[in-house]
Coordinates of C-alpha atoms and ligand atoms in Angstrom, one line a residue:
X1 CA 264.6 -6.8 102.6
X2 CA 264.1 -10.1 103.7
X3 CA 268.1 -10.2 103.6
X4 CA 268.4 -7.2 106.3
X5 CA 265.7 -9.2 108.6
X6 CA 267.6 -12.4 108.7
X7 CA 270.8 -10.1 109.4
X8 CA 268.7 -8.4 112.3
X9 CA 268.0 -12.5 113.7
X10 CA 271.4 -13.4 113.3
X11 CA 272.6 -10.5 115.4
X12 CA 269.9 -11.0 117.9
X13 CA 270.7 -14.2 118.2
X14 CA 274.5 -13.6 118.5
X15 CA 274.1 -11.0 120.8
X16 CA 275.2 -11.6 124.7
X17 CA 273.1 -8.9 126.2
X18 CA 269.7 -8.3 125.1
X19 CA 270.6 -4.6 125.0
X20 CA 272.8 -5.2 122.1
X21 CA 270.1 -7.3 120.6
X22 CA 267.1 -4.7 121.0
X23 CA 269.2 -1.7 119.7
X24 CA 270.4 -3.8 116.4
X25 CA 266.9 -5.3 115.9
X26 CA 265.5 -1.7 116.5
X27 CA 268.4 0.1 114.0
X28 CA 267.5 -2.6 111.8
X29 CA 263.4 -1.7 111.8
X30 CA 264.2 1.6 111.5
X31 CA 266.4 1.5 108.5
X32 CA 263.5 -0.6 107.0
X33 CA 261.0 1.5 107.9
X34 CA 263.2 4.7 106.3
X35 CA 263.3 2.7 103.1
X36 CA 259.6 2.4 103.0
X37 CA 259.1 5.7 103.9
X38 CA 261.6 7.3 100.6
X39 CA 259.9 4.6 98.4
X40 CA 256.4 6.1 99.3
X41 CA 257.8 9.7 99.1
X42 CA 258.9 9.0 95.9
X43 CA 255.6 7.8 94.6
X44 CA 253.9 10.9 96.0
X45 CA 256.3 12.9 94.1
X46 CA 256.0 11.0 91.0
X47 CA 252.0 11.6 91.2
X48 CA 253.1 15.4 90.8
X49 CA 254.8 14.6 87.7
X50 CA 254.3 15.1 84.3
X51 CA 252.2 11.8 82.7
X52 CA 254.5 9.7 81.4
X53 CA 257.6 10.8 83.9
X54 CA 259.7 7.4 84.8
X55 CA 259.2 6.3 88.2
X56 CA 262.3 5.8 90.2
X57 CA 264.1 2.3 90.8
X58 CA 263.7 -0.1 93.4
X59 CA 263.6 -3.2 94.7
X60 CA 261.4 -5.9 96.1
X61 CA 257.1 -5.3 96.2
X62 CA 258.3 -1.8 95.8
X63 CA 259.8 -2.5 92.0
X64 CA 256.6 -4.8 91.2
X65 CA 254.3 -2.6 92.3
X66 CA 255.9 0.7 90.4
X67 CA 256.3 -1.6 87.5
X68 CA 252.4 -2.3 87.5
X69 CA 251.7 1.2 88.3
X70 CA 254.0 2.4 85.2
X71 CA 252.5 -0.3 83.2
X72 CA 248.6 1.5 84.4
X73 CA 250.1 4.8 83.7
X74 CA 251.3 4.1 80.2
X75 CA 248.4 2.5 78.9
X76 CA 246.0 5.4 80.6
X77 CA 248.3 7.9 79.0
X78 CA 247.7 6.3 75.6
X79 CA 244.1 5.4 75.6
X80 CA 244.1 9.4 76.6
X81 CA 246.3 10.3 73.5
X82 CA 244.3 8.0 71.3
X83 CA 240.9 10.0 72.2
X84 CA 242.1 13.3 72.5
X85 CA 243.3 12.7 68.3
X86 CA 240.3 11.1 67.6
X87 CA 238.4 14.2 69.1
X88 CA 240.7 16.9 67.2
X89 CA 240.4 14.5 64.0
X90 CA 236.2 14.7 64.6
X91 CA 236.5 18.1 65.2
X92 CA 238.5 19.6 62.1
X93 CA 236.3 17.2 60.3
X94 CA 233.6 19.1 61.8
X95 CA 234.8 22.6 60.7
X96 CA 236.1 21.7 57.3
X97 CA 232.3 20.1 56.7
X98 CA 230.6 22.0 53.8
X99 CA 227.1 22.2 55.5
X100 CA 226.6 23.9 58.9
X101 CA 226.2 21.7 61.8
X102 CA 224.2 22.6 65.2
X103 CA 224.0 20.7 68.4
X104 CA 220.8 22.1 70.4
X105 CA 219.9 20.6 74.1
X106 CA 216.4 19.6 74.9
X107 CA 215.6 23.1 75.7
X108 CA 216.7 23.9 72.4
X109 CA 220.3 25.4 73.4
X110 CA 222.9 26.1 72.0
X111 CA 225.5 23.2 72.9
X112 CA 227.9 23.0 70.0
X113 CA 228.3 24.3 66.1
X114 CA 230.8 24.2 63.6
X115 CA 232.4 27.0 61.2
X116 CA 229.7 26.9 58.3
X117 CA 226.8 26.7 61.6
X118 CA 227.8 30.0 62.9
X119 CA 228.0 31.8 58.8
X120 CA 224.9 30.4 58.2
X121 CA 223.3 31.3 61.2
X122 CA 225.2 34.3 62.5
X123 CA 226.0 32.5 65.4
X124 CA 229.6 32.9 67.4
X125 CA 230.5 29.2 68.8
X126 CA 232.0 30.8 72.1
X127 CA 230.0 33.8 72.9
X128 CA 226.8 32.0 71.8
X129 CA 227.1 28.4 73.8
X130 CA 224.1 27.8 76.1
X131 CA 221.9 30.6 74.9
X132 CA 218.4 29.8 73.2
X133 CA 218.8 29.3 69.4
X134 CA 215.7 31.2 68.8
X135 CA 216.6 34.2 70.7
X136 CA 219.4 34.7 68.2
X137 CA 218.1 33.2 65.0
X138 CA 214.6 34.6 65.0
X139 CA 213.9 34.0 61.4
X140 CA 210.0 33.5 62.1
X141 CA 209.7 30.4 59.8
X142 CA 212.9 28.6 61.8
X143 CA 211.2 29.7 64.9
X144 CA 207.9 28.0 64.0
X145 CA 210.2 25.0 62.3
X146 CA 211.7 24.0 65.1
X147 CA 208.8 24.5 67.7
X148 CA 206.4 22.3 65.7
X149 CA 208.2 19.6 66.3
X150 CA 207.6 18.1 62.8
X151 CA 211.4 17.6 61.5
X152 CA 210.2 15.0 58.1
X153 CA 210.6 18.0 55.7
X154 CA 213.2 20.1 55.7
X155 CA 213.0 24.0 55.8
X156 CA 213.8 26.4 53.0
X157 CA 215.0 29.6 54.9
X158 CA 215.5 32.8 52.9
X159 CA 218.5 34.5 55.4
X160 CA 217.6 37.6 56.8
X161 CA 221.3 38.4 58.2
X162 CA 222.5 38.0 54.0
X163 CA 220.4 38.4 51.4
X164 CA 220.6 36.3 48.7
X165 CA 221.7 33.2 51.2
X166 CA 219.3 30.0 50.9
X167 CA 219.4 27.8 53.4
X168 CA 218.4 24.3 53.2
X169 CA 217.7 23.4 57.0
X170 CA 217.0 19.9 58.6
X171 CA 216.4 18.9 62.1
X172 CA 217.8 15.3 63.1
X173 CA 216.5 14.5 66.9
X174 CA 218.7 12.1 68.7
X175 CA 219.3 11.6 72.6
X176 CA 217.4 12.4 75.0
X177 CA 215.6 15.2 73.4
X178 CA 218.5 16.4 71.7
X179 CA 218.6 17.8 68.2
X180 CA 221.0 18.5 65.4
X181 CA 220.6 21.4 63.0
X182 CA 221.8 20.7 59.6
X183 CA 222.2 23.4 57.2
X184 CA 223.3 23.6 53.5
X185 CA 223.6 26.8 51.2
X186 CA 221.4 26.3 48.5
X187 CA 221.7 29.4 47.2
X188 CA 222.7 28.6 43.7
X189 CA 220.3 25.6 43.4
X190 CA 217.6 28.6 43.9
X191 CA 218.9 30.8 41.6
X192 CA 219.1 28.3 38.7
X193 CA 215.3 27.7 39.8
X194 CA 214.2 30.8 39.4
X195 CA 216.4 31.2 36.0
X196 CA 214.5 27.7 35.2
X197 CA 211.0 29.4 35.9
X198 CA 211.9 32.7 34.0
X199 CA 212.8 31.4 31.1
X200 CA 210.0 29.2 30.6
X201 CA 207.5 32.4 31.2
X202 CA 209.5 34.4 28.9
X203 CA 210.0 31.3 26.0
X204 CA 206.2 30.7 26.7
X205 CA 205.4 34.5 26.1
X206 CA 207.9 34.8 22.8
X207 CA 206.0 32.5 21.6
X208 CA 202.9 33.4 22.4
X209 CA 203.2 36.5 20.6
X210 CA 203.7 35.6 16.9
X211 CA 201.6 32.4 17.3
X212 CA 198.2 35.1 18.6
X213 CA 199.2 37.2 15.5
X214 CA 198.9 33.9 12.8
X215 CA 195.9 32.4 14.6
X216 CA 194.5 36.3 14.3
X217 CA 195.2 36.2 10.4
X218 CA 193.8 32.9 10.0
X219 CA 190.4 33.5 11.8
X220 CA 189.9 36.4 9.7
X221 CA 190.7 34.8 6.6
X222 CA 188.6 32.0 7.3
X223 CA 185.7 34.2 8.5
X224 CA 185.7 36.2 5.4
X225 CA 187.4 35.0 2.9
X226 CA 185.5 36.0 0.4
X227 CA 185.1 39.6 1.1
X228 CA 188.7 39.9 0.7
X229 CA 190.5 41.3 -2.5
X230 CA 193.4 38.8 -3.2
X231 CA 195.7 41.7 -2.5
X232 CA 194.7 41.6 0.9
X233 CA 194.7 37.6 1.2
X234 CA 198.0 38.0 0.3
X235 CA 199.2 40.4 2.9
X236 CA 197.8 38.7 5.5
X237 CA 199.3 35.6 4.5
X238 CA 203.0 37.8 4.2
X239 CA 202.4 38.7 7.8
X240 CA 201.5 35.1 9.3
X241 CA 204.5 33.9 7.2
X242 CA 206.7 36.7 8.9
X243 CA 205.4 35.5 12.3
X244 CA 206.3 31.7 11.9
X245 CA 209.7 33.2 10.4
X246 CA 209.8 34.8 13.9
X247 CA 208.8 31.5 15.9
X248 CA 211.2 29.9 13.7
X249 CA 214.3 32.0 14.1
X250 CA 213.2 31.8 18.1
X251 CA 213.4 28.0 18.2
X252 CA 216.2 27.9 16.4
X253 CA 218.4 30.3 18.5
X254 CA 216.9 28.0 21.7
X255 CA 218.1 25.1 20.1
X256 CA 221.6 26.1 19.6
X257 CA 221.7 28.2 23.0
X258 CA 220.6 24.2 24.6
X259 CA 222.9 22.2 22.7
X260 CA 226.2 25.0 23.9
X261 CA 224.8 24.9 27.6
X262 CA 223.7 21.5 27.9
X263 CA 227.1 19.5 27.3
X264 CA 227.9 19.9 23.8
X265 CA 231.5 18.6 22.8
X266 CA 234.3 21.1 23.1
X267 CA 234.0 23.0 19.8
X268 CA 236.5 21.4 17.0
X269 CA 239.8 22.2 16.4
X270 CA 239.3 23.5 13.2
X271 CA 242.1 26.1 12.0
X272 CA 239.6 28.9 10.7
X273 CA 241.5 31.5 8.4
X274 CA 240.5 35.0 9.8
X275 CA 240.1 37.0 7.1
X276 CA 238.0 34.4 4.6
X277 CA 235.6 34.3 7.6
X278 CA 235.4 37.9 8.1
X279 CA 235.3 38.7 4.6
X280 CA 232.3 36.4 4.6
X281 CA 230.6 37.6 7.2
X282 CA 230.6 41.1 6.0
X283 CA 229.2 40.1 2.7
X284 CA 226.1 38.6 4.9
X285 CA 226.0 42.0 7.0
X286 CA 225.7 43.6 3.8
X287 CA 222.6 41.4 2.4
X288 CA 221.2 42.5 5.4
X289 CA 221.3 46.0 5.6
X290 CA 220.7 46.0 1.6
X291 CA 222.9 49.5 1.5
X292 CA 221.5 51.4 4.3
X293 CA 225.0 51.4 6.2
X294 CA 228.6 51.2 4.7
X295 CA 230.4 48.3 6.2
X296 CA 234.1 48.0 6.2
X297 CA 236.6 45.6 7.1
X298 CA 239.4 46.1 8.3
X299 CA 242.0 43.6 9.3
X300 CA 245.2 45.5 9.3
X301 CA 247.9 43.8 7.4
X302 CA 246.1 40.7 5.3
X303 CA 248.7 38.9 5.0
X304 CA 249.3 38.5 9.2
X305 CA 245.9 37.9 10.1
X306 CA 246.8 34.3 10.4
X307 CA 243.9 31.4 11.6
X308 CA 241.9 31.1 14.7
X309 CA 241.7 27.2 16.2
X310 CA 238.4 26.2 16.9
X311 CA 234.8 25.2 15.2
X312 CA 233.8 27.4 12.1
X313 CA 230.5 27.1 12.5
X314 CA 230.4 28.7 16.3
X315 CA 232.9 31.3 15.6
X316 CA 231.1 32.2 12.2
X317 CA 227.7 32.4 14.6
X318 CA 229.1 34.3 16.8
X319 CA 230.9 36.8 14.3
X320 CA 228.2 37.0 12.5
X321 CA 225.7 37.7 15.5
X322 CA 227.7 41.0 16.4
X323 CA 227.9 42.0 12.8
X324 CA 224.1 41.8 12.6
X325 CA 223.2 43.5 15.6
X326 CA 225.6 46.5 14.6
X327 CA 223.2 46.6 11.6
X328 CA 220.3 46.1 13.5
X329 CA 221.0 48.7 16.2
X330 CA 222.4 51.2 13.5
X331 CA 220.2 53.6 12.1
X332 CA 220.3 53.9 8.1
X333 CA 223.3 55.6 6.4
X334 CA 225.8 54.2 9.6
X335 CA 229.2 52.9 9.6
X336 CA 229.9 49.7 10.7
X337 CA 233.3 48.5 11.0
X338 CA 234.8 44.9 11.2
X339 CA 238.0 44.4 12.7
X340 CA 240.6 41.9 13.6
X341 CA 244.2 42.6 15.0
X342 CA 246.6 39.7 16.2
X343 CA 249.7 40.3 18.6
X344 CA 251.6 38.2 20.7
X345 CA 249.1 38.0 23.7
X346 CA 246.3 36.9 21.1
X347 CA 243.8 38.2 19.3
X348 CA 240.5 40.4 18.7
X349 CA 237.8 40.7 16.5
X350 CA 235.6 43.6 16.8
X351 CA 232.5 45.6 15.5
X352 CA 232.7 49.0 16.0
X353 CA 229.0 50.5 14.7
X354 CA 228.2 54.8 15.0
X355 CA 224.2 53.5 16.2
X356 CA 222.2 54.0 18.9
X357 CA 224.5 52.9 21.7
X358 CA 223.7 51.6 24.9
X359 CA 223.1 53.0 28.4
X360 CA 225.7 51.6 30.8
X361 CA 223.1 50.5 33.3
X362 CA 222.2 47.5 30.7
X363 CA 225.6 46.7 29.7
X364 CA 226.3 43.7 32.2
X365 CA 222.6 42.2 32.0
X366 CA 223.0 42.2 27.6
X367 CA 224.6 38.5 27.5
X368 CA 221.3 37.2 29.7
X369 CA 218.9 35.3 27.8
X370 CA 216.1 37.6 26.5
X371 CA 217.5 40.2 27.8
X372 CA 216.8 43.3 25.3
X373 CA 217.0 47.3 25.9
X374 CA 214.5 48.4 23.5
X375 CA 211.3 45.0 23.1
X376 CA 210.2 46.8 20.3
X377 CA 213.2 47.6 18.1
X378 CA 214.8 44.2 18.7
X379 CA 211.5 42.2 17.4
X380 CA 210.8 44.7 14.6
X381 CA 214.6 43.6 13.9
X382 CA 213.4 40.0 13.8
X383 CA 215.8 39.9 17.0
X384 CA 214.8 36.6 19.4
X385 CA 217.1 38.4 22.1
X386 CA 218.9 35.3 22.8
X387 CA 221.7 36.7 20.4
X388 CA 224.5 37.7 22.9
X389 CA 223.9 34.8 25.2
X390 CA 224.7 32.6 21.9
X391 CA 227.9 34.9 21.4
X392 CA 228.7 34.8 25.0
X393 CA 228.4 30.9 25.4
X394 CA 230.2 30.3 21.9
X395 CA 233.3 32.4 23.0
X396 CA 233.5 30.7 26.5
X397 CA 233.6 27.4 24.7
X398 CA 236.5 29.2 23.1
X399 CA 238.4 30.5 26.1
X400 CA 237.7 33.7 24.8
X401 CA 235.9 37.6 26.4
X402 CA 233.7 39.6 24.9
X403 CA 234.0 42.9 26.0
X404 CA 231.0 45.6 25.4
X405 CA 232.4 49.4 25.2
X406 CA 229.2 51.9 24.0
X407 CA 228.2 55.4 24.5
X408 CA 224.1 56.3 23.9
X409 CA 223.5 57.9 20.8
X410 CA 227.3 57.6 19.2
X411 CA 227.5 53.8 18.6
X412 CA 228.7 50.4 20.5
X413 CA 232.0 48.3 19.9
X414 CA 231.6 44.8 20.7
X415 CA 235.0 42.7 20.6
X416 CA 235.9 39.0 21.3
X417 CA 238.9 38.1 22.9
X418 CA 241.2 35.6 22.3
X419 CA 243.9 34.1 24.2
X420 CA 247.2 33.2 22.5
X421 CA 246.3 29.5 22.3
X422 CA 243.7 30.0 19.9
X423 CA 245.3 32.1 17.4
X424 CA 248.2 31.1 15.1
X425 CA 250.0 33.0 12.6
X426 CA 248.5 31.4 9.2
X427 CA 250.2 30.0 5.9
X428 CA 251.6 32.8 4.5
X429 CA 252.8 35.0 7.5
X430 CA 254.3 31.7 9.1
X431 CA 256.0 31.9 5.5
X432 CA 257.7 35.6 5.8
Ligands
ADP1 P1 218.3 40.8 20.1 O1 217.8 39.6 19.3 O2 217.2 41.5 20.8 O3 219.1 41.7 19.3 P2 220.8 40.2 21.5 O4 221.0 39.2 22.5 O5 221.5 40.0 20.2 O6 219.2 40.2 21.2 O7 221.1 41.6 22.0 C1 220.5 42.0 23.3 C2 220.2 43.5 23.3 O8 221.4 44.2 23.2 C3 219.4 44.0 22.1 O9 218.1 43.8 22.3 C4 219.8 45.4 22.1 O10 219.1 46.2 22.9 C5 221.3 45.4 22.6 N1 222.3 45.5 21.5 C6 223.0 44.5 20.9 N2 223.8 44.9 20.0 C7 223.7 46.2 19.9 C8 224.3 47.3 19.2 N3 225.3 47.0 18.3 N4 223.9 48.5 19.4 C9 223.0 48.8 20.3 N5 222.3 47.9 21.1 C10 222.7 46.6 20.9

């Protein structure tokens, strides 16, 4: 540029006439001027495009200043990028969190939520945004929760929108008057509490029983002991013994249900040959029905019943807990049948009895703890109704089902299935 001006004084000065000399000087500040004029046009049309769109070449001020203004643009353009990934980075954060999140203005409205905010509260981020909270969540306890103003404890809100949802809610102020909602499904924790409470009213009431009949016995005795014949002494000793039998066998089954629930090793891997165990097991079921039933076994071909990995002890518990309910459950003169069958996809073991059955209705609550159709049959049965949540636990530990099948009045079939892992063809069928 400065090139062209000297150019211009040279001519000028050349010149004879100073007509020549204006025209030239004036051609060359319009040429000048017309450069100026593209360069700017230029950077207006670069303003329209995209960020990031190369500005055009040139020379002089015009290529240091596009330089700089490139150089602004980049760095503007990154520090954008940088803030926009952090935001999309905070957000899917934000959504993938496992508790609900709620951003409420000072007026308590509705200013931002996440995924697990609008389950939990049946809120819609989009249609929802500015609109009271309350007006839509109108639980009364959240109402009062969040109006008191008192945020140290947090809120346990039973959901009215989904029953069965717990919500642990806490409100963290922040800003200027701001608040955020934090929500966590504690659904399950509730559950187990409730599970926690019935199970200490119904140990405490199991318990209660036999121990009022003994104290009973005992105050009699004690008050007349000797107006009783020693017959009588007797029997009422028989019955306080039969009612610490009872406690016993209680505290017994609780033990064993507390040491499978509460981290017991994985059971052994013993190899348990089927057919000793179930020939066993039948021979107790016998004992214990004394005649009243006939009890069969029958476990196809002997020879391929083969063994079943695992502990003895908590298969033989389990087993043997079926077979004694069949007995139990069946009236006098039954048939109760024992039965094992192995194929390529596992194995079963069943007890098939022709008792009193079951009404479906109780079928998927048996395995709870306690949990008994007929009270009064099971304890006249010495039953602690903690039986088919021992089964239930042992075969778990097992990676095997039990599977309940009964009809009232015609009898029950109560199997436990076996994945292929656990079974293996024993000694003398691996032999043939
Ligand atoms: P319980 O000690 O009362 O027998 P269980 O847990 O072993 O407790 O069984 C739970 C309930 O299931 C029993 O109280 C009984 O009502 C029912 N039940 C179990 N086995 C049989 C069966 N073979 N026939 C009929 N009812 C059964």
């Amino acid at each position: 540029m400065i090139g062209l001006l000297a150019l211009v004084a040279i001519a000028m000065a050349l010149a004879d006439d100073e007509v020549t000399g204006l025209v030239v000087f004036s051609g060359g500040l319009l040429i000048l001027f017309g450069y100026h004029l593209r360069k700017l046009e230029r950077l207006a049309q670069w303003t329209l495009e995209p960020v990031g769109a190369p500005l055009p070449s040139a020379m002089g001020i015009w290529r240091r200043a596009f330089r700089e203004l490139e150089r602004r643009s980049r760095e503007a353009h990154e520090a954008r990028e940088r803030l926009t990934s952090a935001l999309d980075r905070f957000h899917d954060a934000s959504h993938a969190m496992p508790d609900g999140v709620l951003y409420l203005s000072g007026s308590d409205r509705i200013e931002w939520l996440n995924r697990k905010a609008e389950q939990h509260f049946g809120l819609h981020a989009m249609r929802d945004q500015g609109l009271q909270v309350t007006t839509i969540v109108r639980e009364p306890e959240f109402v009062r929760f969040l109006q008191a103003g008192d945020y140290r404890d947090a809120l346990v809100l039973n959901s009215s929108r989904h029953p069965g949802l717990t919500l642990l809610v806490q409100v963290v102020p922040f800003g200027e008057g701001q608040k955020m909602v934090v929500s966590r499904d504690v659904s399950q924790l509730e559950k187990l509490e409730t599970m926690r409470r019935d199970f200490i009213a119904n140990v405490s009431h199991e318990l209660r029983t036999p121990l009022t009949v003994v104290s009973g016995f005992l105050e009699t005795l004690i008050d007349g002991f000797d107006d009783f014949e020693r017959e009588d002494v007797q029997h009422f000793l028989q019955l306080a013994l039969d009612q610490s039998l009872r406690m016993q066998a209680l505290i017994g089954d609780l033990l064993t249900l507390s040491a499978l629930e509460t981290g017991a090793p994985a059971p052994a891997e013993e190899r348990v040959p089927v057919a000793v165990l179930l020939h066993s097991i039948a021979h107790d079921a016998r004992v214990l029905s004394n005649g009243r039933h006939e009890i069969a076994v029958d476990l196809g071909d002997e020879d391929e019943c083969g063994i079943l990995l695992g502990s003895e002890k908590e298969l033989r518990s389990a087993f043997a807990n079926l077979a004694n309910n069949a007995v139990r459950y069946t009236p006098d003169g039954g048939r109760i049948c024992l039965s094992w069958r192995r194929g390529p996809g596992g194995g079963e073991f069943s007890v098939q009895d022709n008792g009193i059955g079951i009404d479906p209705v109780h079928i998927p609550r048996l395995t709870e703890r306690f949990y008994r159709v007929d009270r009064g049959r099971s304890r006249e049965t010495g039953g602690t109704g903690l039986g088919l949540a021992i089964v239930k636990h042992i075969l778990s530990r097992h990676h095997a089902e039990l599977r309940i099948e009964s009809e009232p009045g015609k009898g029950s079939r109560f199997s436990a299935v076996f994945p292929a892992s656990r079974v293996r063809a024993g000694i003398r069928s691996a032999r043939s």
